JSON list of C-alpha atoms in Angstrom, two decimals:
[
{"chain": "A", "resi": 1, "resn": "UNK", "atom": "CA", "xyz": [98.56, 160.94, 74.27]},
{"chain": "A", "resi": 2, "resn": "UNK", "atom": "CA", "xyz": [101.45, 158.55, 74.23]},
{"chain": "A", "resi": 3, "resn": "UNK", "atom": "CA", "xyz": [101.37, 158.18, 70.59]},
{"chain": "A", "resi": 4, "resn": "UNK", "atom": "CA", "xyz": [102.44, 162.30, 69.90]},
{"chain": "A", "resi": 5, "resn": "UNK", "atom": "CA", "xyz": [105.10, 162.05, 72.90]},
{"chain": "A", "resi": 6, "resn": "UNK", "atom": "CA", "xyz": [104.15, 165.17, 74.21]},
{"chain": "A", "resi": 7, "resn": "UNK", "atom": "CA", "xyz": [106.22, 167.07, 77.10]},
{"chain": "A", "resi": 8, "resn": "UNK", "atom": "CA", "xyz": [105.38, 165.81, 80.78]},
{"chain": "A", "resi": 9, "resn": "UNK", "atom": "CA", "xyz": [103.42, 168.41, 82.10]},
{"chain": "A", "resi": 10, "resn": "UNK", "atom": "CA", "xyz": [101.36, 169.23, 85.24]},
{"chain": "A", "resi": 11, "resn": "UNK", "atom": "CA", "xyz": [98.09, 168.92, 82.61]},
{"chain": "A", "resi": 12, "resn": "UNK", "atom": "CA", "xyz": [99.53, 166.00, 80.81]},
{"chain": "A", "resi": 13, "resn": "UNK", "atom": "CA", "xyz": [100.01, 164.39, 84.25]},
{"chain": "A", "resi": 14, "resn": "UNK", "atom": "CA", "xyz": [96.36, 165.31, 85.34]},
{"chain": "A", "resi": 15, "resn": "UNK", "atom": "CA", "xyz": [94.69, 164.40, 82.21]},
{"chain": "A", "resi": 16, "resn": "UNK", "atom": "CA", "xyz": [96.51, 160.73, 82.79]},
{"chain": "A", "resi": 17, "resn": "UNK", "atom": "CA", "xyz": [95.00, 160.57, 86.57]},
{"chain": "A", "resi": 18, "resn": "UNK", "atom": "CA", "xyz": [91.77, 161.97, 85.85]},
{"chain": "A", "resi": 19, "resn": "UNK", "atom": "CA", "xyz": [91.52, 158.62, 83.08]},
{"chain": "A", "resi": 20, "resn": "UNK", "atom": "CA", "xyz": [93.18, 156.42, 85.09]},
{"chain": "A", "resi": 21, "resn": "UNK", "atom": "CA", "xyz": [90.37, 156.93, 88.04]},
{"chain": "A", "resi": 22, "resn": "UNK", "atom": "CA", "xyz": [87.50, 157.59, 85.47]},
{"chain": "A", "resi": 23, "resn": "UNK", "atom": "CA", "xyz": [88.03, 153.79, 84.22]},
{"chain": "A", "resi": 24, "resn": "UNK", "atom": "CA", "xyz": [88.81, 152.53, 87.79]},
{"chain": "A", "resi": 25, "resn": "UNK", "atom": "CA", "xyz": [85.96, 154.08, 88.90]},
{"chain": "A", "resi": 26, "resn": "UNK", "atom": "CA", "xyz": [84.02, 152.11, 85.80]},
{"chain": "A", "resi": 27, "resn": "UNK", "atom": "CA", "xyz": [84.02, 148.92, 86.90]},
{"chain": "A", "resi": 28, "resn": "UNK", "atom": "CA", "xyz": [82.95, 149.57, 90.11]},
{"chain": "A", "resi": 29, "resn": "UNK", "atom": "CA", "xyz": [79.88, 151.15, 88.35]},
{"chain": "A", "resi": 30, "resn": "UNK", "atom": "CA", "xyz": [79.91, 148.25, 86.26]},
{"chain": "A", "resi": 31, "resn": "UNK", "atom": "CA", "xyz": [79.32, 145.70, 89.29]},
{"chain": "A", "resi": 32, "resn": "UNK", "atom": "CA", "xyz": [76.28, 147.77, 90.30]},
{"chain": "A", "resi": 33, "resn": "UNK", "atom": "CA", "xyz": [74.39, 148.43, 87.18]},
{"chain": "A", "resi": 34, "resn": "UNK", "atom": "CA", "xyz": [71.74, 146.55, 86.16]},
{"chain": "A", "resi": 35, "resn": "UNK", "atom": "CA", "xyz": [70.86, 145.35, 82.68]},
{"chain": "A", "resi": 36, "resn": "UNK", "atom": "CA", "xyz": [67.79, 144.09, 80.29]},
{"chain": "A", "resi": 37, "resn": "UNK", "atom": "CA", "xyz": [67.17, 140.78, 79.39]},
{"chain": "A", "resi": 38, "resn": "UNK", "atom": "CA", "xyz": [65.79, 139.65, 76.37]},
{"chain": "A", "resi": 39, "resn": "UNK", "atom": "CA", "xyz": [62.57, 139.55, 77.43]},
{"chain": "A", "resi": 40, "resn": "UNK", "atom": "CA", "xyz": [62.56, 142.91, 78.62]},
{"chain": "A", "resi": 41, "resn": "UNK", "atom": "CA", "xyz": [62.58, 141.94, 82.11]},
{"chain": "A", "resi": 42, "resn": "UNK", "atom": "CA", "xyz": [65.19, 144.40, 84.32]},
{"chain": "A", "resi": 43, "resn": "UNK", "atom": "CA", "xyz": [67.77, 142.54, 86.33]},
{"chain": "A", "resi": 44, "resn": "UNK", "atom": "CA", "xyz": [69.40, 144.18, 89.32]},
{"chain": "A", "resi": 45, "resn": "UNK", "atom": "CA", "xyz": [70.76, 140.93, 91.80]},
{"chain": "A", "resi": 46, "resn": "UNK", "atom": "CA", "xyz": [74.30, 141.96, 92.59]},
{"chain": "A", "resi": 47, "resn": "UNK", "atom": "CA", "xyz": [75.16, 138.05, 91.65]},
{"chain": "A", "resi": 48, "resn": "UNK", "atom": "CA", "xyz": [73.77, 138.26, 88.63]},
{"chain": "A", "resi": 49, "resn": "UNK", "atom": "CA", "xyz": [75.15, 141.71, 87.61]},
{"chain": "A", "resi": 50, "resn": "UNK", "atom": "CA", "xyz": [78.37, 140.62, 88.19]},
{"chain": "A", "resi": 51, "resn": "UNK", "atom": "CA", "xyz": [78.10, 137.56, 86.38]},
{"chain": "A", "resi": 52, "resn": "UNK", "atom": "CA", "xyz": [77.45, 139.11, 83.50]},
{"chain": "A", "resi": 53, "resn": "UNK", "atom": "CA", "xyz": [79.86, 141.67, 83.58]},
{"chain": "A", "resi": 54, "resn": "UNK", "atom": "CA", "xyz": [82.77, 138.81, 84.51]},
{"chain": "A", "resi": 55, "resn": "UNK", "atom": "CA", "xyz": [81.58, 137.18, 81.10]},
{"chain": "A", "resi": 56, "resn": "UNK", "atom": "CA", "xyz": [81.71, 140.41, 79.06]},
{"chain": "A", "resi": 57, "resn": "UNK", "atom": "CA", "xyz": [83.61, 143.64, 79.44]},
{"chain": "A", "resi": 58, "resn": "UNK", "atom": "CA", "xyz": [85.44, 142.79, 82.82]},
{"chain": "A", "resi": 59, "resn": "UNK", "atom": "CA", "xyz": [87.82, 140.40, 80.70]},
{"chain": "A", "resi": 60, "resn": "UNK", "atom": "CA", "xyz": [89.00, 143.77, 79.02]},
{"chain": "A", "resi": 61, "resn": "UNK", "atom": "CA", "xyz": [88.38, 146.18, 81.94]},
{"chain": "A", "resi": 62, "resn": "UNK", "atom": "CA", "xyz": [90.76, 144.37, 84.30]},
{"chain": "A", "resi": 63, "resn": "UNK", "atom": "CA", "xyz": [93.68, 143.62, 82.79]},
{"chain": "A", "resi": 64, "resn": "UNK", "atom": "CA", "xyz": [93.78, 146.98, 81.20]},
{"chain": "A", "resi": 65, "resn": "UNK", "atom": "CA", "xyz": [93.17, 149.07, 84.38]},
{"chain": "A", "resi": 66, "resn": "UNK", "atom": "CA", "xyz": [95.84, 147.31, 86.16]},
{"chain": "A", "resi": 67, "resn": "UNK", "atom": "CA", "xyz": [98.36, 147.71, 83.41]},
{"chain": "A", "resi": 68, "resn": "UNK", "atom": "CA", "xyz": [97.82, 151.56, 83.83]},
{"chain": "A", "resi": 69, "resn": "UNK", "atom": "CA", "xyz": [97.84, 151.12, 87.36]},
{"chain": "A", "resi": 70, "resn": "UNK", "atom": "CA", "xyz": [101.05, 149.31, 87.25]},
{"chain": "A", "resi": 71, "resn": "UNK", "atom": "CA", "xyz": [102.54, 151.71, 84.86]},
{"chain": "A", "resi": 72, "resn": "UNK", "atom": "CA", "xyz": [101.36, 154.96, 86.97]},
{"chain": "A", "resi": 73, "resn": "UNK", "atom": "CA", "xyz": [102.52, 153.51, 90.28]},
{"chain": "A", "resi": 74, "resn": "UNK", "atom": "CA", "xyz": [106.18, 151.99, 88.64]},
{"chain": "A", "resi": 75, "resn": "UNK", "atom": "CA", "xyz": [106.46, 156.03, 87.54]},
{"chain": "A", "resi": 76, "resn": "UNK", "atom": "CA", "xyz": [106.47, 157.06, 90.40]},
{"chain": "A", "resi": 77, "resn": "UNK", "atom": "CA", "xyz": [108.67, 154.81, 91.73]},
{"chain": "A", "resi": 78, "resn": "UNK", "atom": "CA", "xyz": [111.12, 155.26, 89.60]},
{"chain": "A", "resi": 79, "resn": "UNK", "atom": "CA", "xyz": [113.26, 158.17, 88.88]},
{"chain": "A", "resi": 80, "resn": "UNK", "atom": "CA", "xyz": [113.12, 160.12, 85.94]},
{"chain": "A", "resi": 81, "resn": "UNK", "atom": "CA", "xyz": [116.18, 159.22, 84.20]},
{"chain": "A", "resi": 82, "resn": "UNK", "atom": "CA", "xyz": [115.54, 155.27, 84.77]},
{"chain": "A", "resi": 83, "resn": "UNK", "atom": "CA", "xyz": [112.59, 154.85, 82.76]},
{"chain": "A", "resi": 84, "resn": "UNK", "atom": "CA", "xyz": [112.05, 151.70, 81.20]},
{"chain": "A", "resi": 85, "resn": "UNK", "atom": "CA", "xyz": [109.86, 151.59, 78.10]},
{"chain": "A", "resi": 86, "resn": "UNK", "atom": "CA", "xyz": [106.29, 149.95, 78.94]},
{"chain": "A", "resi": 87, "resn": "UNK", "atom": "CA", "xyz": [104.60, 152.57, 76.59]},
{"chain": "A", "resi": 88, "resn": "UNK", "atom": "CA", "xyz": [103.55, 150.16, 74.17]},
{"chain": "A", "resi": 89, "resn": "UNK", "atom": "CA", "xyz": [101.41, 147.86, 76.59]},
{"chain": "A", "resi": 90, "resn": "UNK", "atom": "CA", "xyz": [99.97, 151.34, 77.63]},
{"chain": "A", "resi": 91, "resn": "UNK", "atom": "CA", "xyz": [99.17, 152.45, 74.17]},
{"chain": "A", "resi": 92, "resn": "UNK", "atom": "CA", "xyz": [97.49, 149.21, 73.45]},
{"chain": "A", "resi": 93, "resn": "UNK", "atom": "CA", "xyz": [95.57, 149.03, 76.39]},
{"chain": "A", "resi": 94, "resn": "UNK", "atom": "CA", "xyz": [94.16, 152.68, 75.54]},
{"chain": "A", "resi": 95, "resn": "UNK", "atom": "CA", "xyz": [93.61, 152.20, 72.53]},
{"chain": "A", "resi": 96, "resn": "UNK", "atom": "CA", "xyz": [91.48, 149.14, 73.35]},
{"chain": "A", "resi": 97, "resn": "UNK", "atom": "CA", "xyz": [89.46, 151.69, 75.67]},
{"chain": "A", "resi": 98, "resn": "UNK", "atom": "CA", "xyz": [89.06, 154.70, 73.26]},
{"chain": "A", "resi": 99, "resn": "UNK", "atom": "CA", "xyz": [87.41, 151.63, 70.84]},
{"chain": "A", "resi": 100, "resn": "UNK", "atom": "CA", "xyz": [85.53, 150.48, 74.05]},
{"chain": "A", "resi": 101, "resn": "UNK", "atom": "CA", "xyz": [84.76, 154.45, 74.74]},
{"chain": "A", "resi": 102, "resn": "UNK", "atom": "CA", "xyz": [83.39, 154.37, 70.86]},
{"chain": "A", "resi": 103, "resn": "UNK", "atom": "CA", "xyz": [81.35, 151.44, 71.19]},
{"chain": "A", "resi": 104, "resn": "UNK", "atom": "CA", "xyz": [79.37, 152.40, 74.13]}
]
């Protein structure tokens, strides 16, 4: 939504919550969902589960999440006409997930 600049509004502002807890609330899903192996066999050992997600899509997940995270929560801090530009780290990191979203 960043990328049209549209007006702050009270749905703009709950369409940005309601993504930033959707993909919060992902990778705690993540951590407790099993997976396939090759073989076919189903794995569901909370070690193993998050092994596998640490190798994969928890190197994206993390670091993006707490970029939005960082960006909500500095918002709010800060007052509206102090803003201090971290919309392109926030574009990027979206646009990463909306690939991510694609991909799935």
């Amino acid at each position: 939504m960043q990328v049209f600049d549209p007006p702050e509004t009270p749905l703009v502002q709950c369409i940005g919550w309601l993504t930033l807890l959707y993909w919060t609330g992902d990778i705690i899903a993540s951590c407790s969902t099993g997976f396939y192996t090759q073989e076919g066999g189903i794995v569901m050992t909370r070690r193993e589960v998050l092994i596998r997600y640490f190798r994969s899509w928890m190197l994206l997940d993390l670091p993006l999440t707490t970029i939005d995270w960082g960006d909500t929560i500095g918002e709010l801090v800060q007052s509206q006409t102090s803003q201090v530009d971290s919309a392109g780290v926030a574009r990027s990191a979206k646009l990463v997930r909306i690939t991510r979203s694609a991909r799935l």
